[in-house]
CSV table of C-alpha atoms in Angstrom, one decimal:
chain,number,residue,atom,x,y,z
Q,284,MET,CA,177.8,107.3,35.3
Q,285,GLN,CA,174.8,105.2,36.2
Q,286,GLU,CA,173.1,102.7,33.6
Q,287,VAL,CA,169.3,102.5,34.2
Q,288,VAL,CA,168.0,98.9,33.9
Q,289,ALA,CA,164.7,97.3,34.2
Q,290,PRO,CA,164.1,95.6,37.6
Q,291,ARG,CA,163.3,92.3,36.0
Q,292,SER,CA,166.5,92.3,34.1
Q,293,GLY,CA,168.5,93.3,37.2
Q,294,MET,CA,167.0,90.4,39.0
Q,295,ALA,CA,167.7,88.1,36.2
Q,296,THR,CA,171.3,89.1,36.2
Q,297,LEU,CA,171.7,88.7,40.1
Q,298,VAL,CA,170.1,85.0,39.8
Q,299,LEU,CA,172.5,84.1,37.1
Q,300,MET,CA,175.4,85.6,39.0
Q,301,LEU,CA,174.5,84.0,42.1
Q,302,MET,CA,174.2,80.6,40.3
Q,303,GLY,CA,177.6,81.0,38.8
Q,304,SER,CA,179.8,78.1,40.0
Q,305,SER,CA,177.5,77.3,43.0
Q,306,ILE,CA,175.2,74.9,41.1
Q,307,VAL,CA,178.1,72.9,39.7
Q,308,TYR,CA,180.4,72.8,42.8
Q,309,GLY,CA,177.5,72.3,45.1
Q,310,VAL,CA,176.9,74.2,48.0
Q,311,GLY,CA,176.8,73.6,51.9
Q,312,LYS,CA,178.6,70.2,51.5
Q,313,GLN,CA,179.4,70.1,55.2
Q,314,ALA,CA,175.7,69.5,56.0
Q,315,GLY,CA,175.5,66.2,54.0
Q,316,ALA,CA,171.9,65.0,53.7
Q,317,ASP,CA,170.8,68.2,55.4
Q,318,THR,CA,172.3,70.5,52.6
Q,319,TRP,CA,168.7,71.5,51.7
Q,320,LEU,CA,168.1,72.6,55.1
Q,321,ALA,CA,171.4,74.5,55.0
Q,322,VAL,CA,170.3,76.1,51.7
Q,323,ILE,CA,167.2,77.2,53.1
Q,324,ALA,CA,168.6,78.6,56.2
Q,325,ALA,CA,171.4,80.3,54.4
Q,326,MET,CA,168.7,81.9,51.9
Q,327,ILE,CA,166.6,83.2,54.9
Q,328,LEU,CA,169.8,84.5,57.1
Q,329,SER,CA,171.2,86.2,54.1
Q,330,VAL,CA,168.0,88.4,53.7
Q,331,PRO,CA,169.1,91.1,56.1
Q,332,PHE,CA,172.5,91.4,54.5
Q,333,ILE,CA,170.9,91.7,51.0
Q,334,LEU,CA,168.7,94.3,52.4
Q,335,VAL,CA,171.7,96.3,53.7
Q,336,TYR,CA,173.3,96.0,50.3
Q,337,ALA,CA,170.1,97.4,48.7
Q,338,ARG,CA,169.9,100.1,51.1
Q,339,LEU,CA,173.4,101.2,50.3
Q,340,VAL,CA,172.4,101.6,46.7
Q,341,ASP,CA,169.0,103.2,47.5
Q,342,LEU,CA,170.5,105.7,50.0
Q,343,ASP,CA,171.1,108.2,47.0
Q,344,PRO,CA,169.4,106.8,43.9
Q,345,ASN,CA,170.6,109.8,41.9
Q,346,ASN,CA,174.3,109.2,42.5
Q,347,ASP,CA,176.5,106.0,42.3
Q,348,ILE,CA,177.8,104.2,45.3
Q,349,PHE,CA,181.1,105.9,45.5
Q,350,GLN,CA,179.6,109.4,45.4
Q,351,THR,CA,177.2,108.2,48.2
Q,352,LEU,CA,180.1,106.8,50.1
Q,353,GLU,CA,182.1,109.9,49.6
Q,354,LYS,CA,179.3,112.2,50.7
Q,355,ALA,CA,178.5,110.0,53.9
Q,356,LEU,CA,181.8,108.8,55.0
Q,357,GLY,CA,184.4,111.1,53.3
Q,358,LYS,CA,186.9,110.4,50.6
Q,359,LEU,CA,189.3,108.3,52.4
Q,360,VAL,CA,186.8,105.7,53.5
Q,361,ALA,CA,185.3,105.6,50.0
Q,362,TRP,CA,188.6,105.2,48.5
Q,363,THR,CA,189.6,102.4,50.9
Q,364,ALA,CA,186.1,100.7,50.1
Q,365,ALA,CA,186.8,101.1,46.4
Q,366,ALA,CA,190.2,99.6,46.8
Q,367,LEU,CA,189.1,96.5,49.0
Q,368,TYR,CA,185.9,95.7,46.8
Q,369,GLY,CA,187.9,96.3,43.7
Q,370,TRP,CA,190.4,93.7,44.9
Q,371,TYR,CA,187.6,91.2,46.0
Q,372,ALA,CA,186.0,91.6,42.7
Q,373,LEU,CA,189.2,90.8,40.9
Q,374,LEU,CA,189.8,87.8,43.0
Q,375,LEU,CA,186.3,86.5,42.6
Q,376,MET,CA,186.7,86.9,38.8
Q,377,TYR,CA,190.0,85.1,38.9
Q,378,ASN,CA,188.5,82.4,41.0
Q,379,SER,CA,185.3,82.0,38.8
Q,380,VAL,CA,187.6,81.8,35.8
Q,381,ASN,CA,189.9,79.3,37.4
Q,382,ASN,CA,186.7,77.3,38.3
Q,383,LEU,CA,185.5,77.0,34.7
Q,384,GLY,CA,189.1,76.4,33.5
Q,385,ASN,CA,189.5,73.5,36.0
Q,386,PHE,CA,186.0,72.1,35.1
Q,387,ILE,CA,186.7,72.2,31.5
Q,388,ALA,CA,190.0,70.3,32.1
Q,389,VAL,CA,188.4,67.8,34.2
Q,390,ALA,CA,185.3,67.3,32.3
Q,391,GLY,CA,186.4,66.9,28.8
Q,392,LEU,CA,189.4,68.9,27.4
Q,393,VAL,CA,192.1,67.3,29.3
Q,394,GLU,CA,194.9,68.0,26.6
Q,395,THR,CA,193.9,71.6,26.0
Q,396,PRO,CA,196.3,74.1,27.3
Q,397,ARG,CA,194.9,75.6,30.4
Q,398,ALA,CA,195.4,79.3,29.2
Q,399,VAL,CA,193.0,78.6,26.0
Q,400,PRO,CA,189.5,78.2,27.8
Q,401,ARG,CA,190.4,80.9,30.1
Q,402,LEU,CA,191.5,83.4,27.4
Q,403,PHE,CA,188.4,82.7,25.5
Q,404,LEU,CA,186.1,83.3,28.6
Q,405,LEU,CA,188.0,86.5,29.5
Q,406,VAL,CA,187.7,87.8,25.9
Q,407,ILE,CA,183.9,87.1,25.8
Q,408,THR,CA,183.3,88.6,29.2
Q,409,LEU,CA,185.5,91.7,28.2
Q,410,ALA,CA,183.3,92.2,25.0
Q,411,ALA,CA,180.1,91.8,27.2
Q,412,ALA,CA,181.5,94.3,29.9
Q,413,LYS,CA,182.5,96.8,27.2
Q,414,LEU,CA,178.9,96.8,26.0
Q,415,GLY,CA,177.7,97.8,29.5
Q,416,VAL,CA,175.3,96.8,32.4
Q,417,GLU,CA,172.3,97.3,30.3
Q,418,PRO,CA,172.9,94.8,27.5
Q,419,LEU,CA,174.2,92.5,30.1
Q,420,THR,CA,170.9,92.6,32.0
Q,421,ARG,CA,168.8,92.1,29.0
Q,422,TRP,CA,170.9,89.1,28.0
Q,423,SER,CA,170.4,87.7,31.4
Q,424,THR,CA,166.7,88.1,31.1
Q,425,LEU,CA,166.7,85.8,28.2
Q,426,PHE,CA,169.2,83.3,29.3
Q,427,LEU,CA,167.5,83.0,32.8
Q,428,ILE,CA,164.6,81.4,31.0
Q,429,VAL,CA,166.9,79.1,29.1
Q,430,VAL,CA,168.9,78.2,32.2
Q,431,VAL,CA,165.7,77.3,34.3
Q,432,GLY,CA,164.1,75.5,31.2
Q,433,ILE,CA,167.2,73.4,31.0
Q,434,SER,CA,167.3,72.7,34.6
Q,435,VAL,CA,163.7,71.5,34.5
Q,436,PHE,CA,164.3,69.6,31.5
Q,437,ALA,CA,167.3,67.7,33.1
Q,438,PHE,CA,165.2,67.2,36.2
Q,439,ALA,CA,162.4,65.6,34.2
Q,440,LEU,CA,165.0,63.2,32.6
Q,441,VAL,CA,166.7,62.3,35.8
Q,442,SER,CA,163.5,62.0,37.6
Q,443,GLU,CA,163.4,58.2,37.7
Q,444,GLU,CA,167.0,58.2,39.5
Q,445,ILE,CA,165.6,60.6,42.3
Q,446,ASP,CA,165.4,59.0,45.7
Q,447,TYR,CA,164.2,61.3,48.2
Q,448,SER,CA,164.9,58.8,51.0
Q,449,ASN,CA,168.6,60.1,50.5
Q,450,LEU,CA,167.6,63.3,52.1
Q,451,GLN,CA,166.6,61.3,55.3
Q,452,PRO,CA,167.1,61.1,58.3
Q,453,ILE,CA,166.8,64.8,59.0
Q,454,LEU,CA,169.4,66.2,61.2
Q,455,TYR,CA,170.9,62.9,62.1
Q,456,ASP,CA,174.4,64.5,62.8
Q,457,GLY,CA,172.9,67.3,64.9
Q,458,ILE,CA,172.8,71.0,64.1
Q,459,GLY,CA,176.5,71.6,63.9
Q,460,PRO,CA,177.1,70.4,60.3
Q,461,VAL,CA,173.9,72.1,59.1
Q,462,ALA,CA,175.3,75.4,60.7
Q,463,ALA,CA,178.6,74.9,59.1
Q,464,GLY,CA,176.8,74.4,55.7
Q,465,THR,CA,174.7,77.4,56.2
Q,466,PHE,CA,177.5,79.8,56.8
Q,467,SER,CA,179.5,78.4,53.8
Q,468,THR,CA,176.3,78.7,51.7
Q,469,MET,CA,175.8,82.3,52.9
Q,470,ALA,CA,179.3,83.2,51.9
Q,471,PHE,CA,179.3,81.3,48.6
Q,472,PRO,CA,177.0,82.2,46.8
Q,473,PHE,CA,174.5,84.3,48.5
Q,474,LEU,CA,176.3,87.1,49.9
Q,475,GLU,CA,178.6,87.4,46.7
Q,476,ALA,CA,175.7,89.7,45.9
Q,477,VAL,CA,177.7,92.4,47.6
Q,478,LEU,CA,179.6,93.2,44.4
Q,479,PHE,CA,176.1,93.9,42.8
Q,480,ILE,CA,176.3,97.3,44.6
Q,481,PHE,CA,179.3,98.4,42.6
Q,482,ILE,CA,178.2,97.7,39.1
Q,483,GLY,CA,176.5,101.2,39.0
Q,484,ALA,CA,173.0,100.2,38.0
Q,485,ALA,CA,169.9,102.3,38.7
Q,486,TYR,CA,166.8,100.7,38.5
Q,487,ARG,CA,163.4,101.9,36.9
Q,488,GLY,CA,160.3,101.9,38.9
Q,489,GLN,CA,159.3,102.3,42.6
Q,490,GLY,CA,161.1,99.4,44.3
Q,491,GLY,CA,164.5,100.3,43.5
Q,492,ALA,CA,167.4,98.2,44.4
Q,493,ARG,CA,165.6,96.5,47.3
Q,494,GLN,CA,163.1,94.8,45.0
Q,495,VAL,CA,165.7,93.8,42.5
Q,496,MET,CA,168.1,92.5,45.0
Q,497,LEU,CA,165.6,90.8,47.4
Q,498,TRP,CA,163.6,89.3,44.6
Q,499,GLY,CA,166.9,88.2,42.7
Q,500,HIS,CA,168.1,86.6,45.8
Q,501,LEU,CA,165.0,84.7,46.5
Q,502,ILE,CA,164.6,83.4,42.9
Q,503,ALA,CA,168.2,82.4,42.9
Q,504,GLY,CA,168.0,80.7,46.3
Q,505,ALA,CA,164.8,78.8,45.1
Q,506,THR,CA,166.6,77.6,41.9
Q,507,ILE,CA,169.8,76.5,43.8
Q,508,LEU,CA,167.6,74.7,46.3
Q,509,PHE,CA,165.9,73.0,43.6
Q,510,ILE,CA,168.9,71.8,41.7
Q,511,ILE,CA,170.9,71.0,44.9
Q,512,THR,CA,168.0,69.0,46.5
Q,513,ASN,CA,167.5,66.9,43.5
Q,514,THR,CA,171.2,66.4,43.0
Q,515,LEU,CA,171.4,65.2,46.6
Q,516,ALA,CA,168.5,62.9,46.0
Q,517,VAL,CA,170.0,61.4,43.0
Q,518,ILE,CA,173.6,60.8,44.1
Q,519,GLY,CA,173.2,60.6,47.8
Q,520,PRO,CA,174.9,62.7,50.6
Q,521,ASP,CA,178.1,60.8,50.7
Q,522,VAL,CA,178.9,61.0,46.9
Q,523,TYR,CA,177.6,64.7,47.0
Q,524,ARG,CA,180.2,65.4,49.8
Q,525,ILE,CA,183.2,64.2,48.0
Q,526,GLN,CA,182.6,64.9,44.4
Q,527,TYR,CA,183.9,68.1,43.1
Q,528,TYR,CA,181.2,68.5,40.5
Q,529,PRO,CA,178.1,66.8,42.1
Q,530,VAL,CA,175.5,68.3,39.7
Q,531,TYR,CA,177.5,67.2,36.8
Q,532,GLY,CA,177.8,63.6,38.4
Q,533,ALA,CA,173.9,63.6,38.9
Q,534,ALA,CA,173.3,64.7,35.3
Q,535,SER,CA,175.6,62.1,33.9
Q,536,ARG,CA,173.1,59.5,35.1
Q,537,ILE,CA,170.5,60.5,32.6
Q,538,ASP,CA,169.8,57.5,30.5
Q,539,VAL,CA,166.4,57.4,28.9
Q,540,GLY,CA,166.0,54.2,26.9
Q,541,GLY,CA,169.6,54.3,25.8
Q,542,ILE,CA,168.8,57.4,23.5
Q,543,PHE,CA,169.1,60.4,25.8
Q,544,THR,CA,172.5,59.9,27.4
Q,545,ARG,CA,175.5,62.0,28.1
Q,546,LEU,CA,173.2,64.9,29.0
Q,547,GLU,CA,175.8,66.5,31.4
Q,548,ILE,CA,176.3,68.9,28.4
Q,549,THR,CA,173.3,70.6,29.9
Q,550,VAL,CA,175.3,71.3,33.2
Q,551,THR,CA,178.2,72.5,31.1
Q,552,PHE,CA,175.9,75.0,29.3
Q,553,ILE,CA,174.3,76.4,32.5
Q,554,PHE,CA,177.9,76.5,34.1
Q,555,LEU,CA,179.1,78.5,31.0
Q,556,ALA,CA,176.0,80.9,31.0
Q,557,THR,CA,176.0,81.6,34.7
Q,558,THR,CA,179.9,81.9,35.1
Q,559,PHE,CA,180.0,84.2,32.1
Q,560,VAL,CA,177.6,86.6,33.9
Q,561,LYS,CA,179.2,86.3,37.2
Q,562,ILE,CA,182.7,87.0,35.7
Q,563,THR,CA,181.2,90.0,33.6
Q,564,VAL,CA,179.6,91.6,36.8
Q,565,CYS,CA,183.0,91.0,38.7
Q,566,LEU,CA,184.9,92.6,35.9
Q,567,ILE,CA,182.5,95.7,35.7
Q,568,ALA,CA,182.5,96.1,39.6
Q,569,ALA,CA,186.4,95.8,39.5
Q,570,ALA,CA,186.7,98.3,36.7
Q,571,ARG,CA,184.3,100.7,38.4
Q,572,CYS,CA,186.2,100.5,41.7
Q,573,CYS,CA,189.5,100.9,39.9
Q,574,GLY,CA,188.1,103.8,37.8
Q,575,TYR,CA,187.2,105.7,41.2
Q,576,LEU,CA,190.7,105.0,42.6
Q,577,VAL,CA,192.4,106.4,39.6
Q,578,GLY,CA,189.8,109.1,39.0
Q,579,GLU,CA,188.6,108.0,35.6
Q,580,PRO,CA,184.8,108.3,35.3
Q,581,ARG,CA,184.4,106.1,32.4
Q,582,TYR,CA,185.2,102.4,33.6
Q,583,THR,CA,185.1,101.0,30.1
Q,584,TYR,CA,188.6,102.2,29.4
Q,585,LEU,CA,190.1,100.1,32.2
Q,586,LEU,CA,188.3,96.9,31.2
Q,587,THR,CA,191.1,95.5,28.9
Q,588,PRO,CA,193.9,95.5,31.2
Q,589,LEU,CA,191.8,94.2,34.1
Q,590,ALA,CA,190.4,91.5,31.9
Q,591,LEU,CA,193.8,90.4,30.5
Q,592,SER,CA,195.1,90.4,34.1
Q,593,GLY,CA,192.7,87.5,34.6
Q,594,ILE,CA,195.2,85.2,32.4
Q,595,VAL,CA,197.9,85.8,34.9
Q,596,GLY,CA,195.7,86.0,37.9
Q,597,THR,CA,194.0,82.6,37.4
Q,598,PHE,CA,197.5,80.9,37.1
Q,599,TRP,CA,198.9,82.5,40.2
Q,600,LEU,CA,195.8,82.0,42.2
Q,601,ALA,CA,195.8,78.2,42.5
Q,602,GLU,CA,197.3,75.4,40.3
Q,603,GLY,CA,194.4,73.0,40.4
Q,604,THR,CA,191.1,71.8,41.9
Q,605,LEU,CA,192.8,70.7,45.2
Q,606,GLU,CA,194.7,74.0,45.7
Q,607,MET,CA,191.4,75.9,45.2
Q,608,GLU,CA,189.9,73.9,47.9
Q,609,ALA,CA,192.6,74.6,50.2
Q,610,MET,CA,192.6,78.3,49.4
Q,611,ALA,CA,188.8,78.6,49.9
Q,612,LEU,CA,189.4,77.2,53.4
Q,613,GLN,CA,192.5,79.4,54.3
Q,614,VAL,CA,191.9,82.7,52.7
Q,615,TRP,CA,188.5,83.1,51.2
Q,616,ARG,CA,186.4,82.5,54.5
Q,617,PRO,CA,188.0,85.3,56.6
Q,618,MET,CA,187.9,87.6,53.6
Q,619,GLN,CA,184.4,87.0,52.7
Q,620,LEU,CA,183.4,87.5,56.4
Q,621,VAL,CA,184.9,91.0,56.4
Q,622,LEU,CA,183.8,92.2,53.0
Q,623,GLN,CA,180.4,90.5,52.9
Q,624,ILE,CA,179.1,91.1,56.5
Q,625,ILE,CA,181.2,93.3,58.6
Q,626,LEU,CA,182.2,96.1,56.3
Q,627,PRO,CA,178.8,96.7,54.6
Q,628,VAL,CA,177.0,96.8,57.9
Q,629,ILE,CA,179.3,99.4,59.4
Q,630,ILE,CA,179.3,101.4,56.2
Q,631,TRP,CA,175.5,101.3,56.1
Q,632,ILE,CA,175.1,102.3,59.8
Q,633,VAL,CA,177.6,105.1,59.6
Q,634,ALA,CA,176.1,106.4,56.2
Q,635,GLU,CA,172.6,106.2,57.7
Q,636,ILE,CA,173.6,108.3,60.6
Q,637,ARG,CA,175.6,110.7,58.7
Q,638,LEU,CA,173.3,111.2,55.8
Q,639,LYS,CA,170.4,111.9,58.1
Q,640,SER,CA,172.4,114.5,60.2
Q,641,PRO,CA,171.0,118.1,59.6
Q,642,LYS,CA,174.7,119.1,58.5
Q,643,GLN,CA,174.8,116.6,55.6
Q,644,GLN,CA,171.0,117.4,54.5
Q,645,LYS,CA,171.9,121.1,54.1
Q,646,ALA,CA,175.1,120.4,52.1
Q,647,PRO,CA,173.5,119.8,48.7
Q,648,GLN,CA,171.5,123.0,48.9
Q,649,SER,CA,174.5,125.4,49.9
I,160,MET,CA,211.4,83.2,25.4
I,161,LEU,CA,209.6,83.1,22.0
I,162,GLY,CA,206.3,82.8,23.9
I,163,ALA,CA,207.2,85.8,26.1
I,164,ALA,CA,208.0,88.0,23.1
I,165,ALA,CA,204.8,87.0,21.5
I,166,VAL,CA,203.0,88.0,24.5
I,167,VAL,CA,204.6,91.4,24.5
I,168,VAL,CA,203.9,92.0,20.7
I,169,LEU,CA,200.4,90.9,21.1
I,170,TYR,CA,199.8,93.2,24.1
I,171,VAL,CA,201.5,96.3,22.5
I,172,LEU,CA,199.2,95.8,19.4
I,173,VAL,CA,196.1,95.5,21.5
I,174,ALA,CA,196.9,98.3,23.7
I,175,VAL,CA,197.8,100.6,20.5
I,176,GLY,CA,194.8,99.4,18.6
I,177,GLU,CA,192.5,100.1,21.3
I,178,VAL,CA,193.8,103.4,22.2
I,179,MET,CA,193.5,104.5,18.5
I,180,LEU,CA,189.7,103.4,18.6
I,181,TRP,CA,188.9,105.7,21.6
I,182,GLU,CA,186.9,108.7,20.8
I,183,GLU,CA,188.4,110.8,23.5
I,184,ARG,CA,192.1,110.5,24.2
I,185,THR,CA,193.3,112.5,27.2
I,186,LEU,CA,196.9,112.2,28.3
I,187,ARG,CA,195.9,111.1,31.8
I,188,ARG,CA,193.7,108.5,30.4
I,189,VAL,CA,196.3,107.0,27.9
I,190,LEU,CA,198.8,107.2,30.8
I,191,ILE,CA,196.7,105.2,33.2
I,192,TYR,CA,195.7,102.6,30.6
I,193,SER,CA,199.4,102.4,29.4
I,194,ILE,CA,200.7,101.7,32.9
I,195,MET,CA,198.0,99.0,33.6
I,196,MET,CA,198.7,97.3,30.3
I,197,ALA,CA,202.4,97.4,30.8
I,198,ALA,CA,201.9,95.9,34.2
I,199,VAL,CA,199.8,93.0,33.1
I,200,CYS,CA,202.1,92.6,30.1
I,201,ILE,CA,205.2,92.2,32.2
I,202,LEU,CA,203.4,89.8,34.5
I,203,THR,CA,202.0,87.6,31.4
I,204,ALA,CA,205.4,87.7,29.9
I,205,LEU,CA,207.0,86.6,33.2
I,206,LEU,CA,204.4,83.7,33.3
I,207,ALA,CA,205.3,82.8,29.7
I,208,LEU,CA,209.0,82.4,30.8
I,209,GLY,CA,207.9,80.1,33.6
I,210,ILE,CA,208.6,82.6,36.4
I,211,GLU,CA,206.0,82.7,39.0
I,212,PRO,CA,205.7,84.7,42.2
I,213,PRO,CA,206.4,82.8,45.5
I,214,LYS,CA,202.7,82.5,46.2
I,215,GLY,CA,203.2,79.8,48.8
I,216,ILE,CA,205.0,82.2,50.9
I,217,VAL,CA,202.5,85.0,50.3
I,218,ARG,CA,199.5,82.5,51.1
I,219,GLY,CA,201.5,81.1,54.2
I,220,PHE,CA,202.0,84.5,55.4
I,221,VAL,CA,198.4,85.7,54.9
I,222,GLY,CA,197.1,82.4,56.4
I,223,SER,CA,199.2,82.7,59.5
I,224,LEU,CA,198.3,86.3,59.8
I,225,LEU,CA,194.6,85.6,59.8
I,226,GLN,CA,195.0,82.7,62.3
I,227,LYS,CA,196.8,85.1,64.6
I,228,LEU,CA,194.0,87.4,64.3
I,229,GLY,CA,191.6,84.5,65.1
I,230,MET,CA,189.9,84.4,61.7
I,231,GLY,CA,191.9,81.5,59.9
I,232,GLY,CA,190.1,78.6,58.6
């Protein structure tokens, strides 16, 4: 079952999804003062992979990705891909919920039991996922404007703290840290767009998924670049590197005549809105993969157990912010390399060859 | 113990309530849903009891496996 959405709405959803977590945690910290360069490089280097993801959706626009995979690669490969990406979507969902839970605990609600914010977030995302992809994308269209508006507003207020000399000297430590920052920024957040393949959306108009994913990626990249560069200019590369929530730190410096202060709430709001979209997309992707695995065509029936598994999943994933960082280095990087780059490219090449073979082209007519 | 019992009761209520709200109830669908909910319920109840899986062992295993494959961080 595919849900038809407007390209603009699809783009807005992808933008908010890619912004989820990344704008608060910061990206490409390894690059230090050259983080802005790393973000630009990551944005450009991610484009071929984004086009591969879009092509996988566009291979057969009348069918969803699982039917396409089944037709091109056989049932076993389609089943394996569903298992792997379903697992990845669930892990990413737990990770995002955990990020938000830790952020809330660190930023303000220190005494609140850890389960409470997580449970609230999961229930809200469950409700959103149950409504389907289409309402989520329309919501995203509206909230993208709000999020960008708030970012610009915060930028205007923090502008007197901005010191662009913090971005200099360029490439002082050589190309190595920039390369490390580039690859980490590609994996988180840009290539997390791989899960967008599995949400089962079909797009109106001529451009198809390519238009939606490419423009969504570029807009998200530009927004992340804007926020991260200004954060770096406000707090400097050394603080940016060591702070867990650098954007929050930058926004906390806003002080306009002693009246406008404590405006880090704007960052909290952006974090909530973007993480909500990210978690909902992950939940839908996980439910669709899981639905394919168990032979259930309506993924909405599987949403509740998968969402509730988030309560356990977030606790078992990592205990706190430090453990999250350790896990990101140990487990996430290799997993992301396989699921975001190697597997989609292999699937795409094989699917292109198989779907263009005369035998496969004859199959639907017979 | 009370927390775990509360979790079980809550999950059963949610599961029964949701299934009753479905428009189409096939045996297969109800069975899949029940199995998934039961698994999540047991895991959450264990968590409420303070029993966690040996994740350090699992993560250590996965980490060293990835390092052996030359992919570890």
